[in-house]
Amino acid sequence: MRKLYGLVALAGIALATACTDSSGPSGGTPQFSRQISFPDLQTKLQGLPANGAARAEIELPPTGLVAREVNVEDHQQVDDRETVRGRISALTVDAGGASGTLTLAPGFTVTFTSSTVFEAGDDMSLTLQQFVDRVQGALGQSPAVNLGVRAERSPLNPLALGPANAFPARKLELKPDLEHPKLKINVTQANLVSAGDGDCTMAALGVTPVGCLKVLGVTVGITNETELRAMKPGVLKAEFEGLVDCAKPIDASSFFLKSGAQVLVDEHTRVEGEGERGDDEHLTLAGVQTACGATPAPKIEAEGEGVLVSGNGEAPVIRATEVNFEREEDEAIEVEFTGMIDAIGSDNITVSGRVVRVDAATRIERDGDGDGDDNVALSDLHQGETVEVKAVVDATGALLAREIKVRS
């Protein structure tokens, strides 16, 4: 189980100043940033000390090279872990098998080694080879499945990566729910690209940019439609991640984390994923309230950011500007069995009378002619073949295959 933080990061000058700048729990949503122009961004980055950097949060749409948001934060944030998330479009493994490179759409490069920590979206620890097998299995399907991943870098040495440098991941976590690329990384004036230079052109981006940032080998366009912002002095920005406390009150305006922090939500809060997916994995606040009424209450993770409106010697209160709720899976019950394939569906197989679901993360292998096994698709299986199945049992008793091996 990954470590969850009730309050991950705070940035600002002083709590008293932050409370004055915000309206407090009873007012509207305080904003911790202000709108800026690309020349303002240039001035900010060019004014950094020689060994300094600024933390930038860059959000792109699911496709394309033009940022929909760029938020430049205060220098206090630069020592926090950097994160990059997106969907995997390619994977290469070095000859020795102990390191490799991921390409995340729209082209960000992330490297990993045998010392990288690997996890699946269900909090399952993976070996490097298991991680590679899952990603290769997904990419090998027709059409290819681009799994989501979240990469972390910490400690930050160097403080800021070069514009063309890959992101060296200390941790990689498969996250199937990711919808669009998002980066929280340090930048300097070396990352600036003026409009018309290099790939910062209409020909490369499809729209006319006012300027660009080159990060992890990709030139990200900034246009007049990009929400370009910088943090206000004196405001305490808070990033939070933790489990919702279902034992405490939940209503239309707030909830609590198990750490004790209270998170306030209003009509200005962006609930990430709301309206984008039809499953019950991503929840609205009303959905969280309903889910917490069950017995036993589920584990629901809340992740987001906002403004710290209190917390000086008392439990923190955060007014959220964005939040994402995700239902955590319970500890999996794992089963293994061998049998003959009775039937094959579009997303399942029946083995010796047992229906087994298959998803994008399921690894399917067939005995190869050489020393190893060959990765195959569900459509390559045949009735009557004997298979070994490793699966987990969900809360309804259904089986979900982690691994299927065809034996000759």
mmCIF file of C-alpha atoms in Angstrom:
data_model
loop_
_atom_site.group_PDB
_atom_site.id
_atom_site.type_symbol
_atom_site.label_atom_id
_atom_site.label_comp_id
_atom_site.label_asym_id
_atom_site.label_seq_id
_atom_site.Cartn_x
_atom_site.Cartn_y
_atom_site.Cartn_z
ATOM 1 C CA MET A 1 0.000 0.000 0.000
ATOM 2 C CA ARG A 2 1.523 3.351 -0.975
ATOM 3 C CA LYS A 3 2.029 5.963 1.687
ATOM 4 C CA LEU A 4 -0.740 8.566 1.751
ATOM 5 C CA TYR A 5 -0.142 12.080 2.990
ATOM 6 C CA GLY A 6 -2.809 14.121 4.700
ATOM 7 C CA LEU A 7 -0.958 17.309 3.764
ATOM 8 C CA VAL A 8 1.825 16.920 1.242
ATOM 9 C CA ALA A 9 3.092 20.433 0.574
ATOM 10 C CA LEU A 10 2.596 23.997 1.701
ATOM 11 C CA ALA A 11 3.924 27.080 -0.040
ATOM 12 C CA GLY A 12 3.784 30.698 1.008
ATOM 13 C CA ILE A 13 5.226 33.332 3.292
ATOM 14 C CA ALA A 14 3.243 33.240 6.518
ATOM 15 C CA LEU A 15 -0.019 31.782 7.713
ATOM 16 C CA ALA A 16 -1.260 35.121 9.001
ATOM 17 C CA THR A 17 -0.713 36.731 5.613
ATOM 18 C CA ALA A 18 -2.429 33.831 3.886
ATOM 19 C CA CYS A 19 -5.503 34.126 6.072
ATOM 20 C CA THR A 20 -5.702 37.845 5.398
ATOM 21 C CA ASP A 21 -5.417 37.277 1.636
ATOM 22 C CA SER A 22 -8.108 34.608 1.634
ATOM 23 C CA SER A 23 -11.640 34.936 2.830
ATOM 24 C CA GLY A 24 -11.583 32.132 5.367
ATOM 25 C CA PRO A 25 -13.903 29.149 5.624
ATOM 26 C CA SER A 26 -17.084 31.205 5.309
ATOM 27 C CA GLY A 27 -16.181 33.130 2.138
ATOM 28 C CA GLY A 28 -15.764 32.274 -1.523
ATOM 29 C CA THR A 29 -12.884 30.316 -2.934
ATOM 30 C CA PRO A 30 -9.634 32.276 -2.517
ATOM 31 C CA GLN A 31 -7.296 32.064 -5.480
ATOM 32 C CA PHE A 32 -3.633 31.422 -4.793
ATOM 33 C CA SER A 33 -2.521 32.569 -8.263
ATOM 34 C CA ARG A 34 -2.917 35.498 -10.672
ATOM 35 C CA GLN A 35 -3.131 35.673 -14.442
ATOM 36 C CA ILE A 36 0.165 36.564 -16.161
ATOM 37 C CA SER A 37 1.428 36.968 -19.728
ATOM 38 C CA PHE A 38 4.238 35.104 -21.461
ATOM 39 C CA PRO A 39 6.536 38.164 -21.118
ATOM 40 C CA ASP A 40 5.776 38.052 -17.357
ATOM 41 C CA LEU A 41 6.855 34.395 -17.354
ATOM 42 C CA GLN A 42 10.047 35.290 -19.206
ATOM 43 C CA THR A 43 10.819 38.037 -16.698
ATOM 44 C CA LYS A 44 10.183 35.704 -13.747
ATOM 45 C CA LEU A 45 12.442 32.931 -15.045
ATOM 46 C CA GLN A 46 15.162 35.277 -16.278
ATOM 47 C CA GLY A 47 15.246 36.903 -12.848
ATOM 48 C CA LEU A 48 16.071 33.658 -11.035
ATOM 49 C CA PRO A 49 19.513 33.310 -9.410
ATOM 50 C CA ALA A 50 22.085 31.267 -11.317
ATOM 51 C CA ASN A 51 21.446 28.150 -9.237
ATOM 52 C CA GLY A 52 17.704 28.751 -8.785
ATOM 53 C CA ALA A 53 14.540 27.393 -10.361
ATOM 54 C CA ALA A 54 10.776 27.846 -10.293
ATOM 55 C CA ARG A 55 8.220 25.089 -9.936
ATOM 56 C CA ALA A 56 5.833 24.868 -12.901
ATOM 57 C CA GLU A 57 2.629 22.877 -13.064
ATOM 58 C CA ILE A 58 1.880 22.173 -16.727
ATOM 59 C CA GLU A 59 -1.391 20.575 -17.818
ATOM 60 C CA LEU A 60 -2.128 19.486 -21.378
ATOM 61 C CA PRO A 61 -5.290 18.144 -23.026
ATOM 62 C CA PRO A 62 -5.455 14.390 -23.763
ATOM 63 C CA THR A 63 -3.990 15.056 -27.223
ATOM 64 C CA GLY A 64 -1.879 17.854 -28.633
ATOM 65 C CA LEU A 65 1.198 19.886 -27.698
ATOM 66 C CA VAL A 66 -0.461 23.086 -26.456
ATOM 67 C CA ALA A 67 -0.826 23.589 -22.693
ATOM 68 C CA ARG A 68 -4.268 24.370 -21.365
ATOM 69 C CA GLU A 69 -2.794 25.509 -18.018
ATOM 70 C CA VAL A 70 0.652 26.588 -16.804
ATOM 71 C CA ASN A 71 0.958 27.603 -13.152
ATOM 72 C CA VAL A 72 4.288 28.969 -11.914
ATOM 73 C CA GLU A 73 4.682 28.553 -8.170
ATOM 74 C CA ASP A 74 6.910 30.212 -5.565
ATOM 75 C CA HIS A 75 10.481 29.127 -4.973
ATOM 76 C CA GLN A 76 9.467 27.294 -1.769
ATOM 77 C CA GLN A 77 8.022 24.522 -3.935
ATOM 78 C CA VAL A 78 11.198 23.664 -5.829
ATOM 79 C CA ASP A 79 12.448 21.186 -3.229
ATOM 80 C CA ASP A 80 9.250 19.103 -3.304
ATOM 81 C CA ARG A 81 9.199 15.898 -5.348
ATOM 82 C CA GLU A 82 8.628 16.362 -9.056
ATOM 83 C CA THR A 83 5.888 14.352 -10.760
ATOM 84 C CA VAL A 84 5.003 13.555 -14.349
ATOM 85 C CA ARG A 85 1.889 11.692 -15.378
ATOM 86 C CA GLY A 86 0.501 10.609 -18.705
ATOM 87 C CA ARG A 87 -0.282 7.671 -20.938
ATOM 88 C CA ILE A 88 2.500 5.345 -22.108
ATOM 89 C CA SER A 89 2.882 5.340 -25.892
ATOM 90 C CA ALA A 90 6.161 3.420 -26.125
ATOM 91 C CA LEU A 91 8.631 1.437 -24.006
ATOM 92 C CA THR A 92 12.201 0.357 -24.686
ATOM 93 C CA VAL A 93 14.374 -1.822 -22.447
ATOM 94 C CA ASP A 94 18.161 -1.724 -22.526
ATOM 95 C CA ALA A 95 20.077 -4.832 -23.580
ATOM 96 C CA GLY A 96 20.881 -5.823 -20.004
ATOM 97 C CA GLY A 97 17.221 -5.616 -18.961
ATOM 98 C CA ALA A 98 18.036 -3.497 -15.888
ATOM 99 C CA SER A 99 16.897 -0.130 -17.234
ATOM 100 C CA GLY A 100 14.646 1.366 -19.861
ATOM 101 C CA THR A 101 12.761 4.359 -21.217
ATOM 102 C CA LEU A 102 9.068 5.207 -21.362
ATOM 103 C CA THR A 103 7.567 7.642 -23.839
ATOM 104 C CA LEU A 104 4.515 9.424 -22.467
ATOM 105 C CA ALA A 105 2.154 11.149 -24.897
ATOM 106 C CA PRO A 106 2.769 13.631 -26.432
ATOM 107 C CA GLY A 107 6.466 12.617 -26.278
ATOM 108 C CA PHE A 108 7.824 13.138 -22.750
ATOM 109 C CA THR A 109 10.677 10.750 -21.957
ATOM 110 C CA VAL A 110 10.925 8.997 -18.579
ATOM 111 C CA THR A 111 13.756 6.629 -17.652
ATOM 112 C CA PHE A 112 13.824 3.859 -15.053
ATOM 113 C CA THR A 113 16.358 1.471 -13.547
ATOM 114 C CA SER A 114 16.404 -1.568 -11.271
ATOM 115 C CA SER A 115 16.360 0.796 -8.265
ATOM 116 C CA THR A 116 13.061 2.401 -9.357
ATOM 117 C CA VAL A 117 10.019 1.485 -7.249
ATOM 118 C CA PHE A 118 7.245 -0.020 -9.402
ATOM 119 C CA GLU A 119 3.569 -0.218 -8.425
ATOM 120 C CA ALA A 120 0.291 -1.062 -10.125
ATOM 121 C CA GLY A 121 -2.863 1.024 -9.874
ATOM 122 C CA ASP A 122 -4.230 -1.359 -7.226
ATOM 123 C CA ASP A 123 -1.229 -0.591 -4.960
ATOM 124 C CA MET A 124 0.436 -3.871 -5.883
ATOM 125 C CA SER A 125 4.240 -3.814 -5.822
ATOM 126 C CA LEU A 126 5.828 -4.960 -9.060
ATOM 127 C CA THR A 127 9.287 -6.021 -10.117
ATOM 128 C CA LEU A 128 10.912 -4.244 -13.041
ATOM 129 C CA GLN A 129 10.141 -7.232 -15.283
ATOM 130 C CA GLN A 130 6.502 -7.411 -14.164
ATOM 131 C CA PHE A 131 6.114 -3.706 -14.900
ATOM 132 C CA VAL A 132 7.692 -4.129 -18.337
ATOM 133 C CA ASP A 133 5.523 -7.182 -19.082
ATOM 134 C CA ARG A 134 2.322 -5.308 -18.204
ATOM 135 C CA VAL A 135 3.194 -2.315 -20.341
ATOM 136 C CA GLN A 136 4.402 -4.413 -23.281
ATOM 137 C CA GLY A 137 1.303 -6.596 -23.053
ATOM 138 C CA ALA A 138 -0.954 -3.543 -23.221
ATOM 139 C CA LEU A 139 0.976 -1.930 -26.066
ATOM 140 C CA GLY A 140 0.966 -5.253 -27.928
ATOM 141 C CA GLN A 141 -2.820 -5.444 -28.086
ATOM 142 C CA SER A 142 -4.673 -4.453 -31.232
ATOM 143 C CA PRO A 143 -5.426 -1.602 -30.962
ATOM 144 C CA ALA A 144 -2.672 -0.759 -28.481
ATOM 145 C CA VAL A 145 -3.715 0.102 -24.916
ATOM 146 C CA ASN A 146 -1.862 3.122 -23.527
ATOM 147 C CA LEU A 147 -1.664 2.601 -19.777
ATOM 148 C CA GLY A 148 -1.517 5.638 -17.508
ATOM 149 C CA VAL A 149 1.534 6.105 -15.297
ATOM 150 C CA ARG A 150 2.662 8.537 -12.603
ATOM 151 C CA ALA A 151 6.411 9.107 -12.243
ATOM 152 C CA GLU A 152 8.180 10.741 -9.294
ATOM 153 C CA ARG A 153 11.676 12.215 -8.959
ATOM 154 C CA SER A 154 13.179 12.795 -5.541
ATOM 155 C CA PRO A 155 15.709 13.874 -4.331
ATOM 156 C CA LEU A 156 16.117 16.621 -6.930
ATOM 157 C CA ASN A 157 19.689 16.397 -8.157
ATOM 158 C CA PRO A 158 20.097 18.444 -10.258
ATOM 159 C CA LEU A 159 17.489 20.904 -9.036
ATOM 160 C CA ALA A 160 16.171 21.450 -12.581
ATOM 161 C CA LEU A 161 16.488 19.108 -15.553
ATOM 162 C CA GLY A 162 17.654 20.445 -18.895
ATOM 163 C CA PRO A 163 15.060 21.077 -21.635
ATOM 164 C CA ALA A 164 15.992 17.915 -23.532
ATOM 165 C CA ASN A 165 16.706 15.714 -20.502
ATOM 166 C CA ALA A 166 14.605 12.656 -19.706
ATOM 167 C CA PHE A 167 12.826 12.378 -16.354
ATOM 168 C CA PRO A 168 14.702 9.856 -14.131
ATOM 169 C CA ALA A 169 11.930 8.144 -12.175
ATOM 170 C CA ARG A 170 12.483 7.101 -8.581
ATOM 171 C CA LYS A 171 8.963 5.633 -8.593
ATOM 172 C CA LEU A 172 6.573 4.537 -11.343
ATOM 173 C CA GLU A 173 2.945 3.781 -10.556
ATOM 174 C CA LEU A 174 0.498 2.503 -13.160
ATOM 175 C CA LYS A 175 -2.642 4.668 -12.971
ATOM 176 C CA PRO A 176 -5.354 3.495 -15.395
ATOM 177 C CA ASP A 177 -7.608 6.476 -14.581
ATOM 178 C CA LEU A 178 -5.329 9.177 -16.004
ATOM 179 C CA GLU A 179 -7.029 11.273 -18.670
ATOM 180 C CA HIS A 180 -4.427 13.864 -19.667
ATOM 181 C CA PRO A 181 -0.719 14.706 -19.217
ATOM 182 C CA LYS A 182 0.290 16.782 -16.209
ATOM 183 C CA LEU A 183 3.757 17.772 -15.007
ATOM 184 C CA LYS A 184 4.976 19.345 -11.765
ATOM 185 C CA ILE A 185 8.626 20.088 -12.462
ATOM 186 C CA ASN A 186 11.269 22.746 -11.921
ATOM 187 C CA VAL A 187 12.063 25.096 -14.797
ATOM 188 C CA THR A 188 14.578 27.858 -15.508
ATOM 189 C CA GLN A 189 15.095 30.352 -18.301
ATOM 190 C CA ALA A 190 16.799 27.525 -20.240
ATOM 191 C CA ASN A 191 13.314 26.014 -20.732
ATOM 192 C CA LEU A 192 11.975 29.162 -22.428
ATOM 193 C CA VAL A 193 11.442 29.111 -26.190
ATOM 194 C CA SER A 194 10.433 32.259 -28.040
ATOM 195 C CA ALA A 195 7.639 32.114 -30.603
ATOM 196 C CA GLY A 196 9.077 31.254 -34.004
ATOM 197 C CA ASP A 197 12.146 29.442 -32.633
ATOM 198 C CA GLY A 198 12.665 25.680 -32.945
ATOM 199 C CA ASP A 199 9.335 23.831 -32.699
ATOM 200 C CA CYS A 200 7.576 26.845 -31.157
ATOM 201 C CA THR A 201 5.766 27.499 -34.429
ATOM 202 C CA MET A 202 2.313 27.151 -35.892
ATOM 203 C CA ALA A 203 3.647 24.447 -38.231
ATOM 204 C CA ALA A 204 4.708 22.274 -35.284
ATOM 205 C CA LEU A 205 1.892 23.089 -32.865
ATOM 206 C CA GLY A 206 -1.096 23.620 -35.159
ATOM 207 C CA VAL A 207 -1.850 27.015 -33.601
ATOM 208 C CA THR A 208 0.073 30.263 -33.290
ATOM 209 C CA PRO A 209 1.978 30.330 -29.961
ATOM 210 C CA VAL A 210 2.933 33.362 -27.886
ATOM 211 C CA GLY A 211 5.867 31.330 -26.578
ATOM 212 C CA CYS A 212 6.791 27.842 -25.380
ATOM 213 C CA LEU A 213 8.424 25.810 -22.638
ATOM 214 C CA LYS A 214 10.645 22.894 -23.650
ATOM 215 C CA VAL A 215 10.545 20.151 -21.013
ATOM 216 C CA LEU A 216 11.553 16.469 -21.115
ATOM 217 C CA GLY A 217 12.360 16.767 -24.817
ATOM 218 C CA VAL A 218 8.976 18.247 -25.827
ATOM 219 C CA THR A 219 8.196 21.819 -26.860
ATOM 220 C CA VAL A 220 4.924 22.710 -25.119
ATOM 221 C CA GLY A 221 3.076 25.588 -26.727
ATOM 222 C CA ILE A 222 1.567 28.507 -24.822
ATOM 223 C CA THR A 223 -1.166 30.424 -26.640
ATOM 224 C CA ASN A 224 -3.581 33.207 -25.765
ATOM 225 C CA GLU A 225 -6.039 30.465 -24.738
ATOM 226 C CA THR A 226 -3.577 28.905 -22.260
ATOM 227 C CA GLU A 227 -4.395 29.738 -18.641
ATOM 228 C CA LEU A 228 -1.004 31.123 -17.618
ATOM 229 C CA ARG A 229 -0.787 31.971 -13.923
ATOM 230 C CA ALA A 230 1.730 32.714 -11.158
ATOM 231 C CA MET A 231 1.334 32.242 -7.429
ATOM 232 C CA LYS A 232 0.345 35.306 -5.401
ATOM 233 C CA PRO A 233 2.793 36.355 -2.683
ATOM 234 C CA GLY A 234 1.565 35.609 0.821
ATOM 235 C CA VAL A 235 -0.899 32.831 -0.046
ATOM 236 C CA LEU A 236 -0.393 29.360 1.357
ATOM 237 C CA LYS A 237 -1.004 26.837 -1.379
ATOM 238 C CA ALA A 238 -1.766 23.344 -0.068
ATOM 239 C CA GLU A 239 -1.529 20.039 -1.914
ATOM 240 C CA PHE A 240 -3.318 17.170 -0.200
ATOM 241 C CA GLU A 241 -3.528 13.433 -0.670
ATOM 242 C CA GLY A 242 -5.110 11.001 1.758
ATOM 243 C CA LEU A 243 -8.032 8.791 2.663
ATOM 244 C CA VAL A 244 -11.466 10.311 3.281
ATOM 245 C CA ASP A 245 -12.610 9.874 6.890
ATOM 246 C CA CYS A 246 -16.052 8.323 6.463
ATOM 247 C CA ALA A 247 -16.630 8.473 10.233
ATOM 248 C CA LYS A 248 -16.752 12.299 10.160
ATOM 249 C CA PRO A 249 -19.490 14.484 8.627
ATOM 250 C CA ILE A 250 -19.622 14.790 4.852
ATOM 251 C CA ASP A 251 -21.968 17.288 3.246
ATOM 252 C CA ALA A 252 -22.232 19.371 0.087
ATOM 253 C CA SER A 253 -19.458 21.729 1.197
ATOM 254 C CA SER A 254 -16.775 19.743 3.027
ATOM 255 C CA PHE A 255 -15.203 16.436 4.018
ATOM 256 C CA PHE A 256 -12.368 15.324 6.299
ATOM 257 C CA LEU A 257 -9.193 13.362 5.668
ATOM 258 C CA LYS A 258 -8.098 10.716 8.151
ATOM 259 C CA SER A 259 -5.111 12.945 8.918
ATOM 260 C CA GLY A 260 -7.602 15.365 10.531
ATOM 261 C CA ALA A 261 -7.532 18.005 7.790
ATOM 262 C CA GLN A 262 -10.877 19.445 6.660
ATOM 263 C CA VAL A 263 -11.310 20.126 2.936
ATOM 264 C CA LEU A 264 -13.885 22.726 1.874
ATOM 265 C CA VAL A 265 -15.562 22.423 -1.531
ATOM 266 C CA ASP A 266 -17.810 24.916 -3.347
ATOM 267 C CA GLU A 267 -19.124 25.638 -6.828
ATOM 268 C CA HIS A 268 -15.713 26.930 -7.927
ATOM 269 C CA THR A 269 -13.918 23.700 -7.036
ATOM 270 C CA ARG A 270 -13.011 21.617 -10.070
ATOM 271 C CA VAL A 271 -13.741 17.938 -9.466
ATOM 272 C CA GLU A 272 -11.271 16.212 -11.770
ATOM 273 C CA GLY A 273 -12.805 13.389 -13.794
ATOM 274 C CA GLU A 274 -16.383 14.523 -13.123
ATOM 275 C CA GLY A 275 -18.378 13.976 -16.287
ATOM 276 C CA GLU A 276 -15.426 12.272 -18.011
ATOM 277 C CA ARG A 277 -16.008 8.686 -16.919
ATOM 278 C CA GLY A 278 -19.066 6.578 -16.350
ATOM 279 C CA ASP A 279 -17.726 4.136 -13.772
ATOM 280 C CA ASP A 280 -17.952 4.327 -9.999
ATOM 281 C CA GLU A 281 -14.206 4.584 -9.478
ATOM 282 C CA HIS A 282 -14.236 8.408 -9.707
ATOM 283 C CA LEU A 283 -16.732 10.076 -7.434
ATOM 284 C CA THR A 284 -18.337 13.448 -6.861
ATOM 285 C CA LEU A 285 -18.603 14.702 -3.275
ATOM 286 C CA ALA A 286 -22.227 13.506 -3.237
ATOM 287 C CA GLY A 287 -20.982 10.113 -4.441
ATOM 288 C CA VAL A 288 -18.426 10.045 -1.631
ATOM 289 C CA GLN A 289 -21.173 10.776 0.902
ATOM 290 C CA THR A 290 -23.295 7.936 -0.482
ATOM 291 C CA ALA A 291 -20.374 5.498 -0.635
ATOM 292 C CA CYS A 292 -19.343 6.283 2.952
ATOM 293 C CA GLY A 293 -22.833 5.272 4.102
ATOM 294 C CA ALA A 294 -22.102 1.645 3.198
ATOM 295 C CA THR A 295 -21.116 -0.978 5.762
ATOM 296 C CA PRO A 296 -18.214 -1.473 5.810
ATOM 297 C CA ALA A 297 -17.230 1.950 4.466
ATOM 298 C CA PRO A 298 -14.927 1.795 1.426
ATOM 299 C CA LYS A 299 -11.490 3.354 1.177
ATOM 300 C CA ILE A 300 -11.755 6.551 -0.866
ATOM 301 C CA GLU A 301 -8.650 8.543 -1.717
ATOM 302 C CA ALA A 302 -8.870 12.316 -2.151
ATOM 303 C CA GLU A 303 -6.129 14.182 -3.981
ATOM 304 C CA GLY A 304 -6.021 17.829 -4.922
ATOM 305 C CA GLU A 305 -4.855 21.319 -4.108
ATOM 306 C CA GLY A 306 -6.193 24.569 -2.755
ATOM 307 C CA VAL A 307 -5.552 27.331 -0.234
ATOM 308 C CA LEU A 308 -4.754 26.763 3.435
ATOM 309 C CA VAL A 309 -7.182 29.004 5.319
ATOM 310 C CA SER A 310 -6.232 27.892 8.834
ATOM 311 C CA GLY A 311 -3.863 25.525 10.498
ATOM 312 C CA ASN A 312 -1.752 27.576 12.911
ATOM 313 C CA GLY A 313 -1.726 25.231 15.889
ATOM 314 C CA GLU A 314 -4.959 23.525 14.852
ATOM 315 C CA ALA A 315 -6.121 20.921 12.365
ATOM 316 C CA PRO A 316 -5.624 22.290 8.810
ATOM 317 C CA VAL A 317 -8.569 23.617 6.820
ATOM 318 C CA ILE A 318 -8.052 23.667 3.050
ATOM 319 C CA ARG A 319 -10.368 25.362 0.577
ATOM 320 C CA ALA A 320 -9.989 23.185 -2.506
ATOM 321 C CA THR A 321 -9.570 24.616 -5.974
ATOM 322 C CA GLU A 322 -9.440 21.115 -7.447
ATOM 323 C CA VAL A 323 -9.988 17.618 -6.084
ATOM 324 C CA ASN A 324 -10.117 14.073 -7.379
ATOM 325 C CA PHE A 325 -11.864 11.240 -5.529
ATOM 326 C CA GLU A 326 -10.927 7.657 -6.279
ATOM 327 C CA ARG A 327 -12.198 4.476 -4.689
ATOM 328 C CA GLU A 328 -9.333 2.342 -3.396
ATOM 329 C CA GLU A 329 -9.442 -1.394 -3.994
ATOM 330 C CA ASP A 330 -9.438 -3.701 -0.991
ATOM 331 C CA GLU A 331 -6.606 -6.142 -0.493
ATOM 332 C CA ALA A 332 -6.936 -8.621 -3.325
ATOM 333 C CA ILE A 333 -7.752 -12.316 -2.831
ATOM 334 C CA GLU A 334 -5.525 -14.148 -5.284
ATOM 335 C CA VAL A 335 -6.395 -17.509 -6.846
ATOM 336 C CA GLU A 336 -4.641 -19.842 -9.291
ATOM 337 C CA PHE A 337 -6.071 -22.737 -11.271
ATOM 338 C CA THR A 338 -5.578 -24.739 -14.453
ATOM 339 C CA GLY A 339 -8.320 -25.745 -16.843
ATOM 340 C CA MET A 340 -9.595 -25.952 -20.395
ATOM 341 C CA ILE A 341 -11.071 -22.976 -22.251
ATOM 342 C CA ASP A 342 -14.815 -23.545 -22.712
ATOM 343 C CA ALA A 343 -15.659 -20.196 -24.344
ATOM 344 C CA ILE A 344 -14.073 -16.861 -25.304
ATOM 345 C CA GLY A 345 -15.894 -13.524 -25.079
ATOM 346 C CA SER A 346 -14.904 -9.981 -25.961
ATOM 347 C CA ASP A 347 -13.564 -9.292 -22.446
ATOM 348 C CA ASN A 348 -13.620 -12.662 -20.715
ATOM 349 C CA ILE A 349 -12.963 -16.369 -21.054
ATOM 350 C CA THR A 350 -14.648 -19.356 -19.444
ATOM 351 C CA VAL A 351 -12.177 -21.899 -18.055
ATOM 352 C CA SER A 352 -13.550 -25.204 -16.744
ATOM 353 C CA GLY A 353 -16.876 -23.511 -16.045
ATOM 354 C CA ARG A 354 -15.393 -20.414 -14.379
ATOM 355 C CA VAL A 355 -15.914 -17.021 -16.081
ATOM 356 C CA VAL A 356 -12.751 -14.918 -15.859
ATOM 357 C CA ARG A 357 -12.703 -11.231 -16.841
ATOM 358 C CA VAL A 358 -9.775 -9.890 -18.880
ATOM 359 C CA ASP A 359 -8.703 -6.232 -18.924
ATOM 360 C CA ALA A 360 -5.858 -4.152 -20.369
ATOM 361 C CA ALA A 361 -3.493 -5.125 -17.545
ATOM 362 C CA THR A 362 -3.996 -8.895 -17.986
ATOM 363 C CA ARG A 363 -0.846 -10.608 -19.281
ATOM 364 C CA ILE A 364 -1.596 -13.407 -21.738
ATOM 365 C CA GLU A 365 1.226 -15.742 -22.798
ATOM 366 C CA ARG A 366 1.651 -18.841 -24.934
ATOM 367 C CA ASP A 367 4.515 -21.340 -24.749
ATOM 368 C CA GLY A 368 7.017 -20.172 -27.362
ATOM 369 C CA ASP A 369 9.113 -22.241 -29.710
ATOM 370 C CA GLY A 370 12.267 -20.912 -28.069
ATOM 371 C CA ASP A 371 13.266 -20.431 -24.456
ATOM 372 C CA GLY A 372 10.593 -17.950 -23.464
ATOM 373 C CA ASP A 373 6.861 -17.327 -23.723
ATOM 374 C CA ASP A 374 5.168 -15.189 -26.382
ATOM 375 C CA ASN A 375 2.728 -12.418 -25.458
ATOM 376 C CA VAL A 376 -0.593 -12.872 -27.250
ATOM 377 C CA ALA A 377 -3.983 -11.175 -27.353
ATOM 378 C CA LEU A 378 -7.292 -12.528 -26.064
ATOM 379 C CA SER A 379 -8.390 -13.069 -29.663
ATOM 380 C CA ASP A 380 -5.425 -15.457 -30.176
ATOM 381 C CA LEU A 381 -6.812 -17.976 -27.666
ATOM 382 C CA HIS A 382 -8.842 -20.990 -28.790
ATOM 383 C CA GLN A 383 -11.517 -23.211 -27.302
ATOM 384 C CA GLY A 384 -10.100 -26.447 -25.959
ATOM 385 C CA GLU A 385 -6.685 -25.045 -25.043
ATOM 386 C CA THR A 386 -5.360 -25.668 -21.547
ATOM 387 C CA VAL A 387 -4.450 -22.545 -19.585
ATOM 388 C CA GLU A 388 -3.025 -21.637 -16.207
ATOM 389 C CA VAL A 389 -4.880 -18.678 -14.691
ATOM 390 C CA LYS A 390 -3.747 -16.307 -11.962
ATOM 391 C CA ALA A 391 -6.614 -14.043 -10.908
ATOM 392 C CA VAL A 392 -7.988 -11.882 -8.117
ATOM 393 C CA VAL A 393 -11.481 -12.036 -6.617
ATOM 394 C CA ASP A 394 -13.351 -8.741 -6.441
ATOM 395 C CA ALA A 395 -16.000 -7.725 -3.887
ATOM 396 C CA THR A 396 -18.773 -9.402 -5.923
ATOM 397 C CA GLY A 397 -16.881 -12.688 -6.162
ATOM 398 C CA ALA A 398 -16.013 -12.201 -9.852
ATOM 399 C CA LEU A 399 -12.605 -13.278 -11.133
ATOM 400 C CA LEU A 400 -10.256 -10.823 -12.862
ATOM 401 C CA ALA A 401 -7.257 -12.384 -14.588
ATOM 402 C CA ARG A 402 -3.816 -11.022 -13.823
ATOM 403 C CA GLU A 403 -2.064 -13.641 -15.922
ATOM 404 C CA ILE A 404 -3.147 -16.348 -18.387
ATOM 405 C CA LYS A 405 -0.619 -18.880 -19.722
ATOM 406 C CA VAL A 406 -1.480 -21.270 -22.541
ATOM 407 C CA ARG A 407 0.173 -24.651 -22.132
ATOM 408 C CA SER A 408 0.802 -26.903 -25.137
#
